[in-house]
Amino acid sequence: MEITINTNKSIYFASDQHFGAPTREKSLPREEIFLQWLREKEEDMGALFILGDLFDFWFEYKTVVPKGFVRILGKLAEIKDKGIPVYFFVGNHDLWMDDYFQKELGIPVFHEPKIFNINNTKFFIGHGDGLGPGDLGYKRMKKVFTNRFSKWLFRWLHPDIGVRLGSYLSVKNKLISGDEDVKFLGEESEWLVLYSKRKLETQHYDYFVFGHRHLPMIINLNEKSKYINLGDWINYFTYGKFDSKFHLIEYKKELQE
């Protein structure tokens, strides 16, 4: 996808907010911080990329979506209505997303990684789940969760039951949200690094930008290409900013300055 951003604007990236976890009440302070970040960066924002797991659980019935998150959704809609492009990449916790964001907020949703050429800089962007040689537990689970018959069965649960059950499992199931997501495996074992290096064998990309690993990382893949993981809004409160160069910034430190 080819997009051009005004040179006096910056492109912002964020992922893995997991709003709603571990409980609605404990999630609210983190939602307030994220909303403040959106308000502060809005004037400088040429485009916004949300790279998945905005919610800890999300399932769209035909006429019902999970309760809550009104201010988050409203702010994203407001940003989009101001003419700022917003792009949403589905993560492993919100992979049941259908067309609600497109129809209600005007925000395109991507279920697979996508290539963006932004001001002549080539980005490979995605959530990062299920890519590369690792993440085996999740890959097995994803086949079940994305199966049409499984989704059809789940839709027969009353939303009060389905959303409560899904939210519980999303927090508790270590195959979906495990401790491995927050441990650095070493550059030679990080599966998204290995995946990125493999992609570079056939085509050049300036930046690979992912979420999912919950760790803020910038790793040089070669002299001209970098791998970036955006971290999360649970422990690190980090985001990406591109203004001809890519910066990984901790928002809580900005608040203290």
Coordinates of N, CA and C in Angstrom, one line a residue:
M1 N 0.8 -1.2 0.0 CA 0.0 0.0 0.0 C 0.9 1.2 0.0
E2 N 0.6 2.1 -0.9 CA 1.4 3.4 -1.0 C 0.7 4.5 -0.3
I3 N 1.3 5.2 0.6 CA 0.7 6.3 1.3 C 1.8 7.4 1.4
T4 N 1.3 8.7 1.4 CA 2.2 9.8 1.5 C 1.7 10.6 2.7
I5 N 2.7 10.9 3.6 CA 2.3 11.7 4.8 C 3.1 13.0 4.7
N6 N 2.4 14.1 5.1 CA 3.0 15.4 5.2 C 4.3 15.4 5.9
T7 N 5.4 16.0 5.4 CA 6.7 15.8 6.0 C 6.8 16.5 7.4
N8 N 5.9 17.4 7.7 CA 5.9 18.0 9.1 C 5.1 17.2 10.1
K9 N 4.6 16.0 9.7 CA 3.9 15.1 10.6 C 4.7 13.8 10.9
S10 N 4.3 13.1 11.9 CA 4.9 11.9 12.3 C 3.9 10.8 12.2
I11 N 4.4 9.5 12.0 CA 3.6 8.4 12.0 C 3.8 7.7 13.4
Y12 N 2.6 7.3 14.0 CA 2.7 6.7 15.3 C 2.2 5.2 15.3
F13 N 2.9 4.4 16.1 CA 2.6 3.0 16.2 C 2.4 2.6 17.6
A14 N 1.4 1.7 17.9 CA 1.2 1.2 19.3 C 0.6 -0.2 19.2
S15 N 0.8 -1.0 20.2 CA 0.2 -2.3 20.2 C 0.1 -2.8 21.6
D16 N -0.6 -3.9 21.7 CA -0.7 -4.7 23.0 C -1.1 -3.9 24.2
Q17 N -2.3 -3.2 24.1 CA -2.9 -2.5 25.2 C -3.6 -3.5 26.1
H18 N -4.2 -4.5 25.6 CA -5.0 -5.5 26.3 C -6.0 -4.9 27.3
F19 N -6.7 -3.9 26.8 CA -7.7 -3.3 27.6 C -8.8 -4.3 28.0
G20 N -9.2 -4.2 29.3 CA -10.2 -5.1 29.8 C -9.5 -6.1 30.7
A21 N -8.2 -6.2 30.7 CA -7.5 -7.2 31.5 C -6.6 -6.5 32.6
P22 N -6.5 -7.1 33.8 CA -7.1 -8.4 34.2 C -8.5 -8.3 34.6
T23 N -8.9 -7.1 34.9 CA -10.4 -6.8 35.2 C -10.7 -5.4 34.5
R24 N -11.9 -5.2 34.4 CA -12.4 -3.9 33.8 C -11.9 -2.7 34.6
E25 N -12.0 -2.9 36.0 CA -11.6 -1.8 36.9 C -10.1 -1.5 36.8
K26 N -9.3 -2.6 36.8 CA -7.9 -2.4 36.8 C -7.4 -1.9 35.5
S27 N -8.2 -2.1 34.4 CA -7.8 -1.7 33.1 C -8.0 -0.2 32.9
L28 N -8.9 0.4 33.6 CA -9.3 1.8 33.3 C -8.2 2.8 33.5
P29 N -7.3 2.7 34.5 CA -6.2 3.6 34.5 C -5.3 3.6 33.3
R30 N -5.0 2.4 32.8 CA -4.2 2.2 31.6 C -4.9 2.8 30.4
E31 N -6.2 2.7 30.3 CA -7.0 3.3 29.2 C -6.9 4.8 29.3
E32 N -6.9 5.4 30.5 CA -6.8 6.8 30.6 C -5.4 7.3 30.1
I33 N -4.4 6.6 30.4 CA -3.0 6.9 29.9 C -3.0 6.9 28.4
F34 N -3.6 5.8 27.8 CA -3.5 5.7 26.4 C -4.3 6.8 25.7
L35 N -5.5 7.2 26.3 CA -6.3 8.3 25.8 C -5.5 9.6 25.8
Q36 N -4.8 9.8 26.9 CA -4.0 11.0 27.0 C -2.9 11.1 26.0
W37 N -2.3 9.9 25.7 CA -1.3 9.8 24.7 C -1.9 10.2 23.3
L38 N -3.1 9.6 23.0 CA -3.7 9.9 21.7 C -4.0 11.4 21.6
R39 N -4.5 12.0 22.7 CA -4.8 13.5 22.6 C -3.5 14.3 22.4
E40 N -2.4 13.9 23.1 CA -1.2 14.7 23.0 C -0.6 14.6 21.6
K41 N -0.6 13.4 21.0 CA 0.1 13.2 19.7 C -0.8 13.6 18.5
E42 N -2.0 13.8 18.7 CA -3.0 14.0 17.6 C -2.6 15.1 16.7
E43 N -2.1 16.2 17.2 CA -1.7 17.4 16.3 C -0.5 17.1 15.4
D44 N 0.3 16.2 15.9 CA 1.6 15.8 15.2 C 1.4 14.6 14.3
M45 N 0.2 14.0 14.4 CA -0.1 12.7 13.8 C -0.4 12.7 12.3
G46 N 0.4 12.1 11.5 CA 0.1 12.0 10.1 C -0.6 10.7 9.8
A47 N -0.4 9.7 10.6 CA -1.1 8.4 10.5 C -0.9 7.6 11.8
L48 N -1.8 6.7 12.1 CA -1.8 6.0 13.3 C -2.0 4.5 13.0
F49 N -1.0 3.7 13.5 CA -1.1 2.2 13.3 C -1.3 1.5 14.6
I50 N -2.4 0.8 14.8 CA -2.6 0.0 16.0 C -2.4 -1.4 15.6
L51 N -1.4 -2.1 16.2 CA -0.9 -3.4 15.8 C -1.4 -4.5 16.6
G52 N -2.6 -4.5 17.0 CA -3.3 -5.6 17.6 C -3.3 -5.7 19.1
D53 N -4.2 -6.5 19.6 CA -4.5 -6.7 21.0 C -4.8 -5.4 21.7
L54 N -5.5 -4.6 21.0 CA -6.1 -3.4 21.7 C -6.9 -3.8 22.9
F55 N -7.7 -4.9 22.7 CA -8.5 -5.4 23.7 C -8.0 -6.8 24.1
D56 N -8.2 -7.2 25.4 CA -7.8 -8.5 25.8 C -8.7 -9.6 25.3
F57 N -10.0 -9.2 25.0 CA -10.9 -10.1 24.3 C -11.9 -9.3 23.5
W58 N -12.1 -9.8 22.3 CA -13.1 -9.1 21.4 C -13.7 -10.1 20.5
F59 N -15.0 -10.2 20.5 CA -15.8 -11.1 19.6 C -17.0 -10.3 19.1
E60 N -17.1 -10.3 17.8 CA -18.3 -9.6 17.2 C -19.4 -10.6 16.8
Y61 N -20.5 -10.6 17.5 CA -21.7 -11.2 17.1 C -22.3 -10.4 15.9
K62 N -23.3 -10.9 15.3 CA -23.9 -10.2 14.2 C -24.4 -8.8 14.5
T63 N -24.9 -8.6 15.7 CA -25.5 -7.4 16.1 C -25.0 -6.9 17.5
V64 N -24.0 -7.5 18.0 CA -23.5 -7.2 19.4 C -22.0 -7.2 19.4
V65 N -21.4 -6.2 20.1 CA -20.0 -6.2 20.4 C -19.8 -6.1 21.9
P66 N -18.6 -6.4 22.4 CA -18.4 -6.4 23.9 C -18.6 -5.0 24.4
K67 N -19.2 -5.0 25.6 CA -19.5 -3.7 26.3 C -18.2 -3.0 26.8
G68 N -18.3 -1.7 26.8 CA -17.1 -1.0 27.3 C -16.3 -0.3 26.2
F69 N -15.2 0.3 26.6 CA -14.2 0.9 25.7 C -14.8 2.0 24.8
V70 N -15.8 2.7 25.3 CA -16.5 3.7 24.5 C -15.6 4.9 24.2
R71 N -14.8 5.3 25.2 CA -14.0 6.5 25.0 C -12.8 6.2 24.0
I72 N -12.3 5.0 24.1 CA -11.2 4.5 23.2 C -11.7 4.5 21.8
L73 N -12.9 3.9 21.6 CA -13.5 3.8 20.3 C -13.8 5.2 19.7
G74 N -14.4 6.0 20.6 CA -14.8 7.3 20.2 C -13.6 8.2 19.8
K75 N -12.5 8.1 20.5 CA -11.3 8.8 20.2 C -10.7 8.4 18.9
L76 N -10.7 7.1 18.6 CA -10.2 6.6 17.3 C -11.1 7.1 16.2
A77 N -12.4 7.1 16.4 CA -13.3 7.6 15.4 C -13.1 9.1 15.1
E78 N -12.8 9.8 16.2 CA -12.6 11.3 16.1 C -11.3 11.6 15.3
I79 N -10.2 10.8 15.6 CA -9.0 10.9 14.8 C -9.2 10.7 13.4
K80 N -9.9 9.6 13.1 CA -10.2 9.2 11.7 C -11.1 10.3 11.0
D81 N -12.0 10.8 11.7 CA -12.9 11.9 11.1 C -12.2 13.2 10.9
K82 N -11.1 13.4 11.5 CA -10.2 14.6 11.2 C -9.4 14.4 10.0
G83 N -9.5 13.2 9.4 CA -8.7 13.0 8.1 C -7.4 12.3 8.4
I84 N -7.1 11.9 9.6 CA -5.9 11.2 9.9 C -6.1 9.7 9.6
P85 N -5.3 9.1 8.8 CA -5.5 7.7 8.5 C -5.2 6.8 9.7
V86 N -6.1 5.9 10.0 CA -5.9 4.9 11.1 C -5.9 3.5 10.5
Y87 N -5.0 2.7 10.9 CA -4.9 1.3 10.4 C -4.9 0.4 11.6
F88 N -5.7 -0.7 11.5 CA -5.8 -1.6 12.6 C -5.4 -3.0 12.1
F89 N -4.4 -3.6 12.8 CA -4.0 -5.0 12.6 C -4.5 -5.9 13.7
V90 N -5.2 -7.0 13.3 CA -5.8 -7.9 14.3 C -4.7 -8.6 15.0
G91 N -4.8 -8.8 16.3 CA -3.8 -9.6 17.1 C -4.5 -10.9 17.5
N92 N -3.8 -11.6 18.3 CA -4.3 -12.9 18.8 C -5.4 -12.8 19.8
H93 N -5.5 -11.7 20.4 CA -6.6 -11.5 21.4 C -7.9 -10.9 20.8
D94 N -7.7 -10.3 19.6 CA -8.9 -9.7 18.9 C -9.0 -10.2 17.5
L95 N -8.6 -11.5 17.3 CA -8.6 -12.1 16.0 C -10.1 -12.4 15.5
W96 N -11.1 -12.2 16.4 CA -12.5 -12.5 16.0 C -13.1 -11.2 15.5
M97 N -12.3 -10.2 15.2 CA -12.8 -9.0 14.7 C -13.4 -9.2 13.3
D98 N -14.5 -8.6 13.0 CA -15.1 -8.7 11.7 C -15.2 -7.4 11.0
D99 N -16.3 -6.7 10.9 CA -16.4 -5.5 10.2 C -16.9 -4.3 11.0
Y100 N -16.9 -4.4 12.3 CA -17.4 -3.3 13.1 C -16.5 -2.1 13.0
F101 N -15.2 -2.2 13.0 CA -14.3 -1.1 12.9 C -14.5 -0.4 11.5
Q102 N -14.6 -1.2 10.5 CA -14.8 -0.6 9.1 C -16.1 0.2 9.0
K103 N -17.2 -0.4 9.5 CA -18.5 0.2 9.3 C -18.8 1.3 10.3
E104 N -18.4 1.2 11.5 CA -18.7 2.2 12.5 C -17.7 3.3 12.7
L105 N -16.4 2.9 12.5 CA -15.3 3.9 12.7 C -14.6 4.3 11.4
G106 N -14.9 3.6 10.3 CA -14.2 3.9 9.1 C -12.7 3.5 9.1
I107 N -12.4 2.6 9.9 CA -11.0 2.2 10.1 C -10.8 0.8 9.4
P108 N -9.8 0.7 8.5 CA -9.6 -0.6 7.8 C -8.9 -1.6 8.8
V109 N -9.3 -2.8 8.7 CA -8.8 -3.9 9.6 C -8.0 -4.9 8.7
F110 N -6.8 -5.3 9.1 CA -6.0 -6.2 8.4 C -5.8 -7.5 9.3
H111 N -6.0 -8.6 8.7 CA -5.9 -9.9 9.4 C -4.5 -10.6 9.1
E112 N -3.8 -10.0 8.2 CA -2.5 -10.5 7.9 C -1.5 -9.4 7.8
P113 N -0.2 -9.6 7.9 CA 0.8 -8.5 7.7 C 0.7 -7.9 6.4
K114 N 1.0 -6.6 6.3 CA 0.9 -5.9 5.1 C 2.1 -5.0 4.8
I115 N 2.4 -4.8 3.6 CA 3.5 -3.9 3.2 C 3.0 -2.5 2.9
F116 N 3.7 -1.5 3.5 CA 3.4 -0.1 3.3 C 4.6 0.6 2.8
N117 N 4.4 1.3 1.7 CA 5.5 2.2 1.3 C 5.1 3.6 1.7
I118 N 5.8 4.2 2.7 CA 5.4 5.4 3.3 C 6.5 6.4 3.0
N119 N 6.2 7.4 2.2 CA 7.2 8.5 1.9 C 8.5 7.8 1.4
N120 N 8.4 6.8 0.5 CA 9.5 6.1 0.0 C 10.3 5.3 1.0
T121 N 9.7 4.9 2.1 CA 10.3 4.0 3.1 C 9.4 2.8 3.2
K122 N 10.0 1.6 3.1 CA 9.3 0.4 3.0 C 9.1 -0.3 4.4
F123 N 7.9 -0.5 4.8 CA 7.5 -1.1 6.0 C 6.8 -2.4 5.8
F124 N 7.2 -3.4 6.6 CA 6.5 -4.7 6.7 C 5.8 -4.7 8.1
I125 N 4.5 -4.6 8.2 CA 3.8 -4.3 9.4 C 2.8 -5.5 9.7
G126 N 2.7 -5.9 11.0 CA 1.8 -6.9 11.4 C 1.8 -7.0 12.9
H127 N 0.8 -7.8 13.4 CA 0.9 -8.0 14.9 C 2.1 -8.9 15.2
G128 N 2.3 -10.0 14.4 CA 3.4 -10.8 14.6 C 3.1 -12.2 15.1
D129 N 1.9 -12.5 15.5 CA 1.5 -13.8 16.0 C 1.5 -14.9 14.9
G130 N 2.1 -16.0 15.3 CA 2.0 -17.2 14.3 C 3.1 -17.1 13.2
L131 N 4.0 -16.1 13.3 CA 5.0 -16.0 12.2 C 6.3 -16.6 12.7
G132 N 7.1 -17.1 11.7 CA 8.4 -17.6 12.1 C 8.3 -19.0 12.6
P133 N 9.5 -19.5 13.1 CA 9.6 -20.9 13.5 C 9.1 -21.2 14.9
G134 N 8.8 -20.3 15.7 CA 8.3 -20.5 17.1 C 6.8 -20.3 17.3
D135 N 6.4 -20.0 18.5 CA 5.0 -19.7 18.8 C 4.1 -20.9 18.5
L136 N 4.6 -22.1 18.8 CA 3.9 -23.3 18.4 C 2.6 -23.5 19.1
G137 N 2.6 -23.2 20.4 CA 1.3 -23.4 21.1 C 0.2 -22.6 20.5
Y138 N 0.5 -21.3 20.3 CA -0.5 -20.4 19.7 C -0.9 -20.8 18.3
K139 N 0.0 -21.3 17.5 CA -0.3 -21.7 16.1 C -1.4 -22.8 16.2
R140 N -1.2 -23.7 17.1 CA -2.2 -24.8 17.2 C -3.6 -24.2 17.6
M141 N -3.5 -23.3 18.6 CA -4.8 -22.8 19.1 C -5.5 -21.9 18.0
K142 N -4.7 -21.2 17.2 CA -5.2 -20.3 16.2 C -6.1 -21.0 15.2
K143 N -5.6 -22.2 14.9 CA -6.4 -23.1 13.9 C -7.8 -23.4 14.4
V144 N -7.8 -23.6 15.7 CA -9.2 -23.8 16.3 C -10.0 -22.6 16.4
F145 N -9.4 -21.5 16.8 CA -10.1 -20.2 17.0 C -10.6 -19.6 15.7
T146 N -9.9 -19.8 14.7 CA -10.3 -19.2 13.4 C -11.1 -20.1 12.5
N147 N -11.3 -21.3 13.0 CA -12.1 -22.3 12.2 C -13.6 -21.8 12.2
R148 N -14.1 -21.8 11.0 CA -15.5 -21.3 10.8 C -16.5 -22.0 11.6
F149 N -16.4 -23.3 11.7 CA -17.3 -24.1 12.5 C -17.2 -23.7 14.0
S150 N -16.0 -23.5 14.5 CA -15.8 -23.1 15.9 C -16.4 -21.7 16.2
K151 N -16.2 -20.8 15.3 CA -16.8 -19.5 15.4 C -18.3 -19.6 15.4
W152 N -18.9 -20.4 14.5 CA -20.3 -20.6 14.4 C -20.9 -21.1 15.7
L153 N -20.2 -22.1 16.3 CA -20.7 -22.7 17.6 C -20.6 -21.6 18.7
F154 N -19.6 -20.8 18.7 CA -19.4 -19.8 19.7 C -20.6 -18.8 19.6
R155 N -21.0 -18.4 18.4 CA -22.0 -17.4 18.2 C -23.3 -17.9 18.8
W156 N -23.5 -19.2 19.0 CA -24.8 -19.7 19.6 C -24.8 -19.4 21.1
L157 N -23.7 -19.1 21.7 CA -23.7 -18.8 23.1 C -24.3 -17.4 23.3
H158 N -25.1 -17.2 24.3 CA -25.6 -15.8 24.6 C -24.4 -14.9 24.8
P159 N -24.5 -13.7 24.3 CA -23.3 -12.8 24.5 C -22.9 -12.6 26.0
D160 N -23.8 -12.6 26.9 CA -23.5 -12.5 28.3 C -22.6 -13.6 28.7
I161 N -22.8 -14.8 28.2 CA -22.0 -16.0 28.5 C -20.8 -16.0 27.7
G162 N -20.9 -15.8 26.4 CA -19.8 -15.9 25.5 C -18.7 -14.9 25.8
V163 N -19.0 -13.6 26.0 CA -18.0 -12.6 26.3 C -17.4 -12.9 27.7
R164 N -18.2 -13.3 28.7 CA -17.6 -13.6 30.0 C -16.6 -14.7 29.9
L165 N -17.0 -15.8 29.2 CA -16.2 -17.0 29.0 C -14.9 -16.6 28.3
G166 N -15.1 -15.9 27.2 CA -13.9 -15.5 26.3 C -13.0 -14.6 27.1
S167 N -13.5 -13.7 27.9 CA -12.6 -12.8 28.7 C -11.8 -13.6 29.7
Y168 N -12.5 -14.5 30.4 CA -11.8 -15.4 31.4 C -10.7 -16.2 30.8
L169 N -11.0 -16.9 29.7 CA -10.0 -17.7 29.0 C -8.9 -16.9 28.5
S170 N -9.2 -15.7 28.0 CA -8.1 -14.8 27.4 C -7.1 -14.4 28.5
V171 N -7.5 -14.2 29.7 CA -6.6 -13.9 30.8 C -5.9 -15.1 31.3
K172 N -6.6 -16.2 31.4 CA -6.0 -17.4 32.1 C -5.2 -18.3 31.2
N173 N -5.6 -18.4 29.9 CA -5.0 -19.4 29.0 C -3.6 -19.0 28.6
K174 N -2.6 -19.8 29.1 CA -1.2 -19.4 28.9 C -0.7 -19.7 27.4
L175 N -1.5 -20.4 26.7 CA -1.2 -20.6 25.3 C -1.5 -19.4 24.5
I176 N -2.4 -18.6 25.0 CA -2.8 -17.4 24.3 C -2.0 -16.2 24.8
S177 N -1.8 -16.1 26.1 CA -1.2 -15.0 26.7 C -0.2 -15.4 27.7
G178 N 0.9 -16.0 27.3 CA 1.8 -16.7 28.2 C 3.0 -15.9 28.7
D179 N 3.8 -16.5 29.6 CA 5.0 -15.8 30.1 C 6.0 -15.6 29.0
E180 N 6.0 -16.5 28.0 CA 7.0 -16.4 27.0 C 7.0 -15.1 26.2
D181 N 5.8 -14.4 26.2 CA 5.6 -13.2 25.5 C 6.4 -12.0 26.1
V182 N 6.9 -12.2 27.3 CA 7.5 -11.1 28.0 C 9.0 -11.4 28.3
K183 N 9.5 -12.5 27.7 CA 10.9 -12.9 28.0 C 11.7 -12.7 26.7
F184 N 12.9 -12.1 26.7 CA 13.7 -11.9 25.6 C 14.4 -13.3 25.4
L185 N 14.3 -13.8 24.2 CA 14.8 -15.2 23.9 C 16.2 -15.1 23.3
G186 N 16.8 -14.0 23.1 CA 18.1 -13.8 22.5 C 17.9 -13.6 21.0
E187 N 18.7 -12.8 20.4 CA 18.5 -12.4 19.0 C 18.5 -13.6 18.1
E188 N 19.3 -14.6 18.4 CA 19.3 -15.8 17.5 C 18.1 -16.7 17.7
S189 N 17.3 -16.5 18.7 CA 16.1 -17.3 19.0 C 14.8 -16.6 18.8
E190 N 14.8 -15.3 18.7 CA 13.6 -14.5 18.6 C 13.0 -14.9 17.2
W191 N 11.8 -15.5 17.3 CA 11.3 -16.0 16.0 C 10.8 -14.9 15.0
L192 N 10.5 -13.8 15.5 CA 10.1 -12.7 14.6 C 11.4 -12.1 13.9
V193 N 12.5 -12.1 14.6 CA 13.8 -11.7 14.0 C 14.1 -12.7 12.9
L194 N 14.0 -14.0 13.2 CA 14.3 -15.0 12.2 C 13.4 -14.9 11.0
Y195 N 12.2 -14.6 11.3 CA 11.2 -14.5 10.2 C 11.6 -13.3 9.3
S196 N 11.9 -12.1 10.0 CA 12.3 -10.9 9.2 C 13.5 -11.2 8.4
K197 N 14.5 -11.8 8.9 CA 15.7 -12.1 8.2 C 15.4 -13.0 7.0
R198 N 14.5 -13.9 7.1 CA 14.1 -14.8 6.0 C 13.4 -14.0 4.9
K199 N 12.6 -13.0 5.3 CA 11.9 -12.2 4.3 C 12.9 -11.3 3.6
L200 N 14.0 -10.9 4.2 CA 15.0 -10.1 3.6 C 15.8 -10.8 2.5
E201 N 15.7 -12.1 2.5 CA 16.4 -12.9 1.5 C 15.9 -12.7 0.1
T202 N 14.6 -12.3 0.0 CA 13.9 -12.2 -1.3 C 13.6 -10.7 -1.6
Q203 N 13.5 -9.9 -0.6 CA 13.1 -8.5 -0.8 C 13.5 -7.6 0.3
H204 N 13.9 -6.3 0.0 CA 14.3 -5.4 1.0 C 13.1 -4.7 1.7
Y205 N 13.2 -4.5 3.0 CA 12.3 -3.7 3.8 C 13.2 -2.8 4.7
D206 N 12.8 -1.6 4.8 CA 13.5 -0.7 5.7 C 13.2 -1.1 7.2
Y207 N 11.9 -1.3 7.5 CA 11.5 -1.6 8.8 C 10.5 -2.8 8.9
F208 N 10.7 -3.7 9.8 CA 9.7 -4.7 10.2 C 9.2 -4.2 11.5
V209 N 7.9 -4.0 11.6 CA 7.3 -3.4 12.8 C 6.2 -4.4 13.3
F210 N 6.4 -4.9 14.5 CA 5.5 -5.9 15.1 C 5.1 -5.5 16.5
G211 N 4.1 -6.2 17.0 CA 3.7 -6.2 18.4 C 3.9 -7.6 18.9
H212 N 3.0 -8.1 19.7 CA 2.8 -9.5 20.2 C 3.9 -9.9 21.2
R213 N 5.1 -9.5 21.1 CA 6.2 -10.0 22.0 C 6.2 -9.2 23.3
H214 N 5.5 -8.1 23.4 CA 5.4 -7.3 24.6 C 6.7 -6.7 25.1
L215 N 7.7 -6.8 24.3 CA 9.0 -6.3 24.7 C 9.4 -5.2 23.7
P216 N 9.8 -4.0 24.2 CA 10.3 -3.0 23.3 C 11.7 -3.4 22.8
M217 N 11.8 -3.5 21.4 CA 13.1 -3.9 20.9 C 13.4 -3.2 19.5
I218 N 14.6 -2.8 19.3 CA 15.0 -2.4 18.0 C 16.3 -3.2 17.7
I219 N 16.3 -4.0 16.7 CA 17.4 -4.9 16.3 C 17.8 -4.7 14.9
N220 N 19.1 -4.4 14.6 CA 19.6 -4.3 13.3 C 19.6 -5.6 12.6
L221 N 18.9 -5.8 11.5 CA 19.0 -7.0 10.7 C 20.1 -7.0 9.7
N222 N 20.4 -5.9 9.2 CA 21.6 -5.6 8.4 C 21.8 -4.1 8.4
E223 N 22.7 -3.6 7.5 CA 23.0 -2.2 7.5 C 21.9 -1.3 7.2
K224 N 20.8 -1.8 6.5 CA 19.8 -1.0 6.0 C 18.4 -1.4 6.5
S225 N 18.3 -2.4 7.3 CA 17.0 -2.9 7.7 C 17.0 -3.1 9.2
K226 N 15.8 -2.7 9.9 CA 15.7 -2.9 11.3 C 14.4 -3.7 11.6
Y227 N 14.5 -4.4 12.7 CA 13.3 -5.1 13.3 C 12.9 -4.3 14.5
I228 N 11.6 -4.0 14.6 CA 11.1 -3.2 15.8 C 10.0 -4.0 16.4
N229 N 10.0 -4.2 17.7 CA 8.8 -4.7 18.5 C 8.4 -3.5 19.4
L230 N 7.1 -3.2 19.4 CA 6.6 -2.0 20.0 C 6.5 -2.1 21.5
G231 N 6.6 -3.3 22.1 CA 6.4 -3.4 23.6 C 4.9 -3.5 23.9
D232 N 4.5 -2.9 25.0 CA 3.1 -3.0 25.4 C 2.7 -1.8 26.2
W233 N 1.4 -1.8 26.6 CA 0.9 -0.7 27.4 C 0.4 -1.3 28.7
I234 N 1.1 -2.3 29.2 CA 0.9 -3.0 30.5 C 2.1 -2.7 31.4
N235 N 3.3 -3.0 30.9 CA 4.5 -2.8 31.7 C 5.4 -1.7 31.2
Y236 N 5.4 -1.5 29.9 CA 6.4 -0.6 29.3 C 5.8 0.8 28.8
F237 N 4.5 0.8 28.4 CA 3.9 2.0 27.8 C 4.8 2.6 26.8
T238 N 5.2 1.8 25.8 CA 6.0 2.2 24.7 C 5.3 2.4 23.4
Y239 N 5.8 3.2 22.6 CA 5.2 3.4 21.2 C 6.2 3.7 20.2
G240 N 5.9 3.6 19.0 CA 6.8 3.9 17.9 C 6.5 5.2 17.2
K241 N 7.5 5.9 16.8 CA 7.3 7.2 16.1 C 8.3 7.2 14.9
F242 N 7.7 7.5 13.7 CA 8.6 7.6 12.5 C 8.5 9.0 12.0
D243 N 9.6 9.7 11.9 CA 9.7 11.0 11.3 C 11.0 11.1 10.5
S244 N 11.1 10.2 9.6 CA 12.3 10.0 8.7 C 13.2 8.9 9.4
K245 N 13.2 8.8 10.7 CA 13.8 7.8 11.4 C 12.8 7.2 12.4
F246 N 13.1 5.9 12.8 CA 12.1 5.3 13.7 C 12.7 5.4 15.2
H247 N 11.8 5.8 16.1 CA 12.1 6.0 17.5 C 11.1 5.1 18.3
L248 N 11.7 4.5 19.3 CA 10.9 3.7 20.2 C 10.9 4.4 21.6
I249 N 9.7 4.9 22.0 CA 9.7 5.9 23.1 C 8.8 5.3 24.3
E250 N 9.3 5.5 25.5 CA 8.5 5.2 26.7 C 7.7 6.4 27.1
Y251 N 6.3 6.2 27.0 CA 5.5 7.3 27.3 C 5.5 7.8 28.7
K252 N 5.6 6.8 29.7 CA 5.6 7.2 31.1 C 6.8 8.1 31.4
K253 N 7.9 7.9 30.7 CA 9.1 8.8 31.0 C 8.8 10.2 30.5
E254 N 8.0 10.3 29.3 CA 7.6 11.6 28.8 C 6.7 12.3 29.8
L255 N 5.9 11.6 30.5 CA 5.0 12.2 31.5 C 5.7 12.7 32.7
Q256 N 6.9 12.1 33.0 CA 7.6 12.6 34.1 C 8.5 13.8 33.8
E257 N 8.7 14.0 32.6 CA 9.6 15.1 32.2 C 9.0 16.5 32.4

